[in-house]
mmCIF file of C-alpha atoms in Angstrom:
data_model
loop_
_atom_site.group_PDB
_atom_site.id
_atom_site.type_symbol
_atom_site.label_atom_id
_atom_site.label_comp_id
_atom_site.label_asym_id
_atom_site.label_seq_id
_atom_site.Cartn_x
_atom_site.Cartn_y
_atom_site.Cartn_z
ATOM 1 C CA MET A 292 -16.689 269.549 116.316
ATOM 2 C CA THR A 293 -16.985 269.963 120.020
ATOM 3 C CA ARG A 294 -20.532 271.310 119.315
ATOM 4 C CA ILE A 295 -21.546 268.514 117.096
ATOM 5 C CA SER A 296 -20.455 266.018 119.641
ATOM 6 C CA THR A 297 -22.274 267.627 122.348
ATOM 7 C CA GLY A 298 -25.655 268.113 120.280
ATOM 8 C CA VAL A 299 -25.526 264.300 119.357
ATOM 9 C CA ALA A 300 -24.910 263.306 122.976
ATOM 10 C CA GLY A 301 -27.489 265.551 124.155
ATOM 11 C CA SER A 302 -29.993 264.325 121.519
ATOM 12 C CA GLY A 303 -29.314 260.723 122.504
ATOM 13 C CA LEU A 304 -29.918 261.522 126.311
ATOM 14 C CA GLU A 305 -33.112 263.041 125.559
ATOM 15 C CA ALA A 306 -34.226 260.277 123.317
ATOM 16 C CA GLU A 307 -33.363 258.003 126.219
ATOM 17 C CA LEU A 308 -35.467 260.052 128.512
ATOM 18 C CA ALA A 309 -38.321 260.223 126.303
ATOM 19 C CA ARG A 310 -38.326 256.327 126.074
ATOM 20 C CA ALA A 311 -38.302 256.049 129.948
ATOM 21 C CA LEU A 312 -41.132 258.354 130.336
ATOM 22 C CA ARG A 313 -43.082 256.710 127.511
ATOM 23 C CA SER A 314 -42.635 253.068 128.857
ATOM 24 C CA GLY A 315 -41.824 253.556 132.598
ATOM 25 C CA PRO A 316 -41.786 252.149 135.173
ATOM 26 C CA PHE A 317 -41.813 255.355 137.508
ATOM 27 C CA HIS A 318 -38.495 254.560 139.162
ATOM 28 C CA LEU A 319 -36.703 254.135 135.844
ATOM 29 C CA ALA A 320 -38.069 257.278 134.523
ATOM 30 C CA LEU A 321 -37.217 259.549 137.692
ATOM 31 C CA ARG A 322 -33.732 258.216 137.665
ATOM 32 C CA THR A 323 -33.161 258.801 133.762
ATOM 33 C CA ALA A 324 -34.617 262.435 134.217
ATOM 34 C CA LEU A 325 -32.246 263.209 137.397
ATOM 35 C CA SER A 326 -29.475 261.860 135.317
ATOM 36 C CA VAL A 327 -30.302 263.679 132.076
ATOM 37 C CA ARG A 328 -30.761 267.032 133.742
ATOM 38 C CA GLY A 329 -27.727 266.548 135.779
ATOM 39 C CA LEU A 330 -29.330 267.305 139.318
ATOM 40 C CA ALA A 331 -28.078 265.874 142.419
ATOM 41 C CA LEU A 332 -30.774 264.803 145.119
ATOM 42 C CA HIS A 333 -30.045 267.311 147.544
ATOM 43 C CA ARG A 334 -30.300 270.136 144.710
ATOM 44 C CA VAL A 335 -33.869 268.529 143.879
ATOM 45 C CA GLN A 336 -34.645 268.505 147.543
ATOM 46 C CA HIS A 337 -33.759 272.204 147.875
ATOM 47 C CA ARG A 338 -35.815 273.137 144.742
ATOM 48 C CA LEU A 339 -38.903 271.328 146.060
ATOM 49 C CA ALA A 340 -38.470 273.077 149.557
ATOM 50 C CA GLN A 341 -38.468 276.629 147.398
ATOM 51 C CA ARG A 342 -41.951 275.275 146.241
ATOM 52 C CA GLY A 343 -43.276 274.616 149.654
ATOM 53 C CA VAL A 344 -42.707 270.816 149.669
ATOM 54 C CA LYS A 345 -40.425 268.913 152.180
ATOM 55 C CA VAL A 346 -38.962 265.467 150.857
ATOM 56 C CA GLY A 347 -36.064 263.766 152.312
ATOM 57 C CA VAL A 348 -32.977 262.943 150.145
ATOM 58 C CA THR A 349 -33.457 259.223 151.253
ATOM 59 C CA THR A 350 -37.043 259.301 150.263
ATOM 60 C CA LEU A 351 -35.921 260.606 146.757
ATOM 61 C CA SER A 352 -33.264 257.937 146.589
ATOM 62 C CA TYR A 353 -35.858 255.253 147.316
ATOM 63 C CA TRP A 354 -38.217 256.647 144.903
ATOM 64 C CA GLN A 355 -35.489 256.465 142.013
ATOM 65 C CA GLN A 356 -34.305 253.053 143.204
ATOM 66 C CA GLY A 357 -37.785 251.534 143.154
ATOM 67 C CA VAL A 358 -37.775 250.532 146.801
ATOM 68 C CA ARG A 359 -40.559 252.831 147.669
ATOM 69 C CA ARG A 360 -43.477 254.223 145.383
ATOM 70 C CA PRO A 361 -45.062 257.607 146.092
ATOM 71 C CA ARG A 362 -48.522 256.990 147.457
ATOM 72 C CA ARG A 363 -49.605 259.566 150.050
ATOM 73 C CA PRO A 364 -51.122 262.747 148.695
ATOM 74 C CA GLU A 365 -48.215 265.051 149.797
ATOM 75 C CA SER A 366 -45.781 262.459 148.099
ATOM 76 C CA LEU A 367 -47.847 262.652 144.772
ATOM 77 C CA ARG A 368 -47.870 266.490 145.108
ATOM 78 C CA ALA A 369 -44.075 266.360 145.301
ATOM 79 C CA VAL A 370 -43.973 264.164 141.986
ATOM 80 C CA ARG A 371 -46.144 266.804 140.321
ATOM 81 C CA LEU A 372 -43.523 269.506 141.231
ATOM 82 C CA LEU A 373 -40.609 267.257 140.222
ATOM 83 C CA GLU A 374 -42.079 267.507 136.765
ATOM 84 C CA ASP A 375 -41.559 271.272 136.726
ATOM 85 C CA VAL A 376 -38.067 270.977 138.711
ATOM 86 C CA LEU A 377 -36.867 268.531 135.962
ATOM 87 C CA ASP A 378 -38.505 270.531 133.014
ATOM 88 C CA LEU A 379 -40.601 267.411 132.080
ATOM 89 C CA PRO A 380 -44.136 267.527 130.363
ATOM 90 C CA GLU A 381 -47.217 267.651 132.633
ATOM 91 C CA ARG A 382 -48.098 264.302 134.024
ATOM 92 C CA ALA A 383 -44.907 262.779 132.572
ATOM 93 C CA LEU A 384 -44.202 261.102 136.244
ATOM 94 C CA THR A 385 -47.470 261.123 137.710
ATOM 95 C CA GLY A 386 -49.025 259.352 134.741
ATOM 96 C CA LEU A 387 -46.712 256.482 135.458
ATOM 97 C CA LEU A 388 -48.330 256.433 139.055
ATOM 98 C CA ALA A 389 -51.829 256.097 137.740
ATOM 99 C CA ASP A 390 -52.010 252.474 138.492
ATOM 100 C CA PRO A 391 -50.498 252.030 141.655
ATOM 101 C CA ALA A 392 -48.861 248.778 142.562
ATOM 102 C CA PRO A 393 -50.229 246.531 145.502
ATOM 103 C CA ALA A 394 -49.164 247.425 149.051
ATOM 104 C CA GLY A 395 -45.715 246.286 149.790
ATOM 105 C CA THR A 396 -44.531 245.836 146.111
ATOM 106 C CA THR A 397 -43.093 248.087 143.386
ATOM 107 C CA PRO A 398 -43.550 247.951 139.630
ATOM 108 C CA ASP A 399 -40.616 245.495 139.455
ATOM 109 C CA ARG A 400 -41.126 243.968 142.813
ATOM 110 C CA PRO A 401 -43.558 241.136 142.853
ATOM 111 C CA ALA A 402 -45.763 240.273 145.922
ATOM 112 C CA ALA A 403 -43.858 239.173 148.853
ATOM 113 C CA ARG A 404 -44.080 236.965 151.862
ATOM 114 C CA SER A 405 -41.701 237.133 155.198
ATOM 115 C CA TYR A 406 -39.180 234.628 155.947
ATOM 116 C CA ARG A 407 -40.964 234.151 159.233
ATOM 117 C CA SER A 408 -44.001 232.870 157.557
ATOM 118 C CA LEU A 409 -41.991 230.335 155.442
ATOM 119 C CA VAL A 410 -39.554 229.018 158.047
ATOM 120 C CA GLU A 411 -40.196 227.178 161.272
ATOM 121 C CA GLU A 412 -36.861 228.188 162.731
ATOM 122 C CA SER A 413 -37.422 231.595 161.614
ATOM 123 C CA ARG A 414 -35.695 233.255 164.819
ATOM 124 C CA ALA A 415 -32.370 231.462 164.220
ATOM 125 C CA LEU A 416 -32.525 232.286 160.714
ATOM 126 C CA GLU A 417 -33.109 235.872 161.550
ATOM 127 C CA ARG A 418 -30.232 236.108 163.858
ATOM 128 C CA LEU A 419 -27.746 234.556 161.107
ATOM 129 C CA LEU A 420 -29.102 237.043 158.494
ATOM 130 C CA ALA A 421 -28.430 239.867 160.948
ATOM 131 C CA GLU A 422 -24.813 238.527 161.122
ATOM 132 C CA LEU A 423 -24.553 238.738 157.547
ATOM 133 C CA GLU A 424 -26.432 242.269 157.653
ATOM 134 C CA SER A 425 -28.634 240.838 155.020
ATOM 135 C CA PRO A 426 -32.005 242.710 154.936
ATOM 136 C CA GLU A 427 -35.344 240.444 154.618
ATOM 137 C CA ASP A 428 -35.832 241.691 151.253
ATOM 138 C CA GLY A 429 -32.420 240.867 149.526
ATOM 139 C CA GLY A 430 -33.527 242.852 146.219
ATOM 140 C CA LEU A 431 -33.643 239.518 144.079
ATOM 141 C CA HIS A 432 -36.626 237.408 143.056
ATOM 142 C CA THR A 433 -36.393 234.356 140.902
ATOM 143 C CA VAL A 434 -36.925 234.094 137.211
ATOM 144 C CA CYS A 435 -36.035 230.334 137.101
ATOM 145 C CA HIS A 436 -34.684 228.137 139.364
ATOM 146 C CA LEU A 437 -33.450 224.413 138.860
ATOM 147 C CA GLU A 438 -32.683 222.420 141.787
ATOM 148 C CA ARG A 439 -31.623 218.911 142.287
ATOM 149 C CA VAL A 440 -31.488 217.106 145.625
ATOM 150 C CA SER A 441 -29.499 213.876 146.011
ATOM 151 C CA ILE A 442 -30.353 211.118 148.558
ATOM 152 C CA GLY A 443 -27.643 208.842 149.667
ATOM 153 C CA ALA A 444 -27.535 204.931 150.320
ATOM 154 C CA GLY A 445 -28.244 205.618 154.043
ATOM 155 C CA ARG A 446 -31.597 207.716 153.257
ATOM 156 C CA GLU A 447 -29.679 210.862 154.093
ATOM 157 C CA MET A 448 -29.764 214.119 152.039
ATOM 158 C CA ARG A 449 -26.401 213.993 150.542
ATOM 159 C CA ALA A 450 -26.320 217.079 148.604
ATOM 160 C CA ARG A 451 -28.301 219.786 146.541
ATOM 161 C CA ASP A 452 -27.368 221.753 143.619
ATOM 162 C CA SER A 453 -29.027 224.807 142.144
ATOM 163 C CA HIS A 454 -28.774 226.643 138.869
ATOM 164 C CA HIS A 455 -30.454 229.849 139.573
ATOM 165 C CA VAL A 456 -31.629 232.861 137.483
ATOM 166 C CA VAL A 457 -32.565 236.048 139.452
ATOM 167 C CA ARG A 458 -33.916 239.484 138.709
ATOM 168 C CA ALA A 459 -33.102 242.566 140.690
ATOM 169 C CA HIS A 460 -36.055 244.761 141.855
ATOM 170 C CA ARG A 461 -33.833 247.494 143.365
ATOM 171 C CA ASP A 462 -30.374 248.908 142.409
ATOM 172 C CA GLY A 463 -27.077 247.990 143.994
ATOM 173 C CA VAL A 464 -27.627 244.239 144.580
ATOM 174 C CA ASP A 465 -24.336 242.231 144.471
ATOM 175 C CA ARG A 466 -25.108 239.117 146.440
ATOM 176 C CA TYR A 467 -27.498 236.297 147.194
ATOM 177 C CA VAL A 468 -27.957 234.652 150.541
ATOM 178 C CA ALA A 469 -28.533 230.902 150.255
ATOM 179 C CA ILE A 470 -29.955 229.015 152.880
ATOM 180 C CA HIS A 471 -29.941 225.406 153.720
ATOM 181 C CA HIS A 472 -31.945 223.477 156.441
ATOM 182 C CA GLY A 473 -30.488 219.964 157.272
ATOM 183 C CA ASP A 474 -32.536 217.021 158.605
ATOM 184 C CA GLU A 475 -32.887 215.878 162.252
ATOM 185 C CA GLY A 476 -29.383 215.346 163.703
ATOM 186 C CA CYS A 477 -27.512 217.323 161.173
ATOM 187 C CA ASP A 478 -24.208 219.211 161.862
ATOM 188 C CA PRO A 479 -24.145 222.502 159.887
ATOM 189 C CA GLY A 480 -20.494 222.897 160.989
ATOM 190 C CA ARG A 481 -19.639 219.864 158.800
ATOM 191 C CA MET A 482 -21.485 220.909 155.704
ATOM 192 C CA THR A 483 -19.681 222.357 152.685
ATOM 193 C CA VAL A 484 -21.087 225.142 150.700
ATOM 194 C CA ARG A 485 -19.915 225.345 146.922
ATOM 195 C CA ALA A 486 -19.966 228.464 144.745
ATOM 196 C CA GLY A 487 -20.442 227.592 141.154
ATOM 197 C CA GLU A 488 -20.613 229.760 137.992
ATOM 198 C CA ASN A 489 -20.868 233.436 138.240
ATOM 199 C CA CYS A 490 -20.548 233.661 141.870
ATOM 200 C CA ARG A 491 -17.794 233.374 144.771
ATOM 201 C CA LEU A 492 -18.292 232.327 148.208
ATOM 202 C CA GLY A 493 -18.488 235.136 151.029
ATOM 203 C CA ARG A 494 -19.140 234.572 154.757
ATOM 204 C CA VAL A 495 -20.945 231.517 156.023
ATOM 205 C CA ARG A 496 -22.832 231.295 159.071
ATOM 206 C CA TRP A 497 -24.875 228.456 160.944
ATOM 207 C CA HIS A 498 -27.073 227.534 163.833
ATOM 208 C CA ALA A 499 -26.352 223.987 165.030
ATOM 209 C CA ALA A 500 -29.550 223.677 167.153
ATOM 210 C CA ALA A 501 -31.686 224.672 164.436
ATOM 211 C CA GLY A 502 -29.738 222.886 161.909
ATOM 212 C CA VAL A 503 -29.372 225.645 159.299
ATOM 213 C CA ILE A 504 -26.420 227.183 157.435
ATOM 214 C CA VAL A 505 -26.417 230.323 155.420
ATOM 215 C CA ALA A 506 -23.888 231.550 153.093
ATOM 216 C CA GLU A 507 -23.260 234.647 151.012
ATOM 217 C CA LEU A 508 -22.675 234.285 147.200
ATOM 218 C CA LEU A 509 -20.988 237.455 145.898
ATOM 219 C CA PHE A 510 -21.634 238.655 142.390
ATOM 220 C CA ASP A 511 -18.774 240.420 140.292
ATOM 221 C CA ALA A 512 -20.954 243.404 139.442
ATOM 222 C CA ARG A 513 -23.829 245.403 141.367
ATOM 223 C CA LEU A 514 -27.315 244.853 139.661
ATOM 224 C CA ARG A 515 -29.512 247.528 138.635
ATOM 225 C CA ALA A 516 -33.356 247.115 138.996
ATOM 226 C CA GLY A 517 -34.446 245.038 136.264
ATOM 227 C CA ASP A 518 -30.762 243.266 135.644
ATOM 228 C CA THR A 519 -30.663 239.494 135.603
ATOM 229 C CA HIS A 520 -28.120 237.265 136.935
ATOM 230 C CA VAL A 521 -27.250 233.673 136.265
ATOM 231 C CA PHE A 522 -25.216 231.620 138.836
ATOM 232 C CA GLY A 523 -24.893 228.270 140.352
ATOM 233 C CA TYR A 524 -24.234 226.880 144.014
ATOM 234 C CA GLY A 525 -24.480 223.768 146.221
ATOM 235 C CA PHE A 526 -24.461 222.497 149.496
ATOM 236 C CA ASP A 527 -22.736 219.142 150.614
ATOM 237 C CA ASP A 528 -24.608 217.917 153.663
ATOM 238 C CA GLY A 529 -24.841 214.195 154.410
ATOM 239 C CA THR A 530 -24.783 214.921 158.184
ATOM 240 C CA GLY A 531 -28.335 214.224 159.032
ATOM 241 C CA GLY A 532 -30.617 211.269 159.825
ATOM 242 C CA PRO A 533 -33.161 209.758 157.440
ATOM 243 C CA SER A 534 -34.782 212.414 155.026
ATOM 244 C CA GLY A 535 -38.408 212.433 154.422
ATOM 245 C CA GLU A 536 -39.037 215.444 152.213
ATOM 246 C CA TYR A 537 -37.276 218.670 150.894
ATOM 247 C CA VAL A 538 -39.015 221.775 150.635
ATOM 248 C CA ARG A 539 -38.528 225.283 149.044
ATOM 249 C CA GLY A 540 -39.774 228.463 150.493
ATOM 250 C CA PHE A 541 -40.418 231.383 148.291
ATOM 251 C CA SER A 542 -40.842 235.055 149.414
ATOM 252 C CA PHE A 543 -41.812 236.338 146.117
ATOM 253 C CA ALA A 544 -44.238 235.487 143.288
ATOM 254 C CA GLY A 545 -43.372 234.694 139.753
ATOM 255 C CA GLY A 546 -40.687 232.924 137.708
ATOM 256 C CA GLN A 547 -40.474 228.955 137.393
ATOM 257 C CA TYR A 548 -39.223 226.225 139.771
ATOM 258 C CA VAL A 549 -38.066 222.924 138.820
ATOM 259 C CA LEU A 550 -37.299 220.394 141.679
ATOM 260 C CA ARG A 551 -35.741 217.102 141.045
ATOM 261 C CA VAL A 552 -35.029 214.538 143.971
ATOM 262 C CA ARG A 553 -32.558 211.774 142.716
ATOM 263 C CA PHE A 554 -32.339 208.425 144.980
ATOM 264 C CA ASP A 555 -29.486 206.239 145.454
ATOM 265 C CA GLU A 556 -30.399 202.588 144.067
ATOM 266 C CA ALA A 557 -29.648 200.915 147.425
ATOM 267 C CA ALA A 558 -32.529 203.129 149.197
ATOM 268 C CA LEU A 559 -35.640 203.583 147.183
ATOM 269 C CA PRO A 560 -38.653 205.056 148.660
ATOM 270 C CA VAL A 561 -42.086 203.331 148.313
ATOM 271 C CA ARG A 562 -44.074 206.398 147.820
ATOM 272 C CA CYS A 563 -43.308 209.955 146.667
ATOM 273 C CA ARG A 564 -45.637 213.061 146.528
ATOM 274 C CA ARG A 565 -45.711 216.589 145.669
ATOM 275 C CA PHE A 566 -47.261 219.145 147.960
ATOM 276 C CA SER A 567 -47.532 222.839 149.051
ATOM 277 C CA ARG A 568 -48.105 224.889 151.939
ATOM 278 C CA SER A 569 -49.302 228.495 152.392
ATOM 279 C CA ALA A 570 -46.891 228.934 155.370
ATOM 280 C CA ALA A 571 -44.620 226.964 157.761
ATOM 281 C CA GLY A 572 -46.695 224.614 159.891
ATOM 282 C CA ALA A 573 -49.653 224.997 157.614
ATOM 283 C CA PRO A 574 -51.300 221.710 156.453
ATOM 284 C CA ARG A 575 -50.189 220.333 153.316
ATOM 285 C CA SER A 576 -52.371 220.937 150.059
ATOM 286 C CA GLY A 577 -52.161 220.207 146.459
ATOM 287 C CA GLN A 578 -50.739 216.877 146.837
ATOM 288 C CA GLN A 579 -50.062 214.743 143.835
ATOM 289 C CA GLU A 580 -48.551 211.301 143.631
ATOM 290 C CA LEU A 581 -45.021 211.015 141.765
ATOM 291 C CA THR A 582 -43.654 208.002 140.048
ATOM 292 C CA LEU A 583 -39.929 207.209 140.117
ATOM 293 C CA ALA A 584 -38.546 207.183 136.643
ATOM 294 C CA GLY A 585 -35.650 206.797 134.534
ATOM 295 C CA ARG A 586 -32.222 205.297 134.932
ATOM 296 C CA HIS A 587 -31.283 207.651 137.920
ATOM 297 C CA ARG A 588 -34.315 206.964 139.781
ATOM 298 C CA GLU A 589 -35.695 210.295 140.513
ATOM 299 C CA VAL A 590 -38.912 212.325 140.703
ATOM 300 C CA HIS A 591 -39.571 215.980 139.770
ATOM 301 C CA LEU A 592 -41.959 218.736 140.045
ATOM 302 C CA VAL A 593 -42.408 221.845 137.871
ATOM 303 C CA GLU A 594 -43.865 224.966 139.202
ATOM 304 C CA GLN A 595 -44.536 227.450 136.189
ATOM 305 C CA GLY A 596 -45.607 230.407 138.197
ATOM 306 C CA ILE A 597 -44.245 230.438 141.655
ATOM 307 C CA ARG A 598 -46.638 231.841 144.383
ATOM 308 C CA PRO A 599 -45.353 233.038 147.867
ATOM 309 C CA GLY A 600 -45.398 230.086 150.287
ATOM 310 C CA ILE A 601 -43.834 226.625 150.379
ATOM 311 C CA VAL A 602 -43.716 223.787 147.728
ATOM 312 C CA GLY A 603 -41.758 220.342 147.872
ATOM 313 C CA ILE A 604 -41.690 216.613 147.539
ATOM 314 C CA ALA A 605 -42.055 214.081 150.095
ATOM 315 C CA TRP A 606 -41.459 210.235 150.234
ATOM 316 C CA ASP A 607 -42.109 207.297 152.479
ATOM 317 C CA TRP A 608 -39.469 204.495 153.264
ATOM 318 C CA SER A 609 -40.464 200.871 153.552
#
């Protein structure tokens, strides 16, 4: 009985490895091969060293997580030797690297843009993210994001609510850092962060002069590369002066974004328009007039394929 069980399990693992080698991506195939062969990274490092190639354990870890992709000639040589170390067919791994991803990306990580290019108060934001020990690449990109902004009777931004679907492009991600910029005169210390479905509130930090607040939204499980997660959250603001626009910056390409801006009936704008920017401070482009519609007096935009940069809605008061 024991032999039969072991044989079935072994066949299943080999089948899983065959699928990973056939369809990729590279990091998943490597991670599966390491698991099936039962080799720890330090053992793999030692065997590569015996074959004349030095590769750090950290590098091997990054390769199997999809954080980095082998590109340099010595790295590609190491991958060829990995096929021998892991008892894989020739080009089983190197074949998955035949069509390299663009610089700064992995097969599961879309093209990216830095916070600094998207945010005018980037230094204040960077300090807050450093306090939360949050890297610039949090390991998540948007699959779908539905966001609603509420403008109050005093023309102030009263609240915003998000329903967010994300995908992990590396292993071990267990949180999302939400960022909210208030309007001129706002007081981040009086704002409230609401954790909705499938997340809970972690640490919250703010910078009063910059009018920005950041909050950790913690997941109940660690995501692996390729996993998706659905969650909701919101910010109650109402502390700033008259609001004239709402913008959303995207570090990564891909996914869908829907923005709805709802106005109180006591304070309706005379004009609304959609716009985009390539970076903070860049001129507006792609402007399009929007018409207030519906019982709730709102305008909206839909971006089917997000590009790195900024998109938003602006409005004029009488």
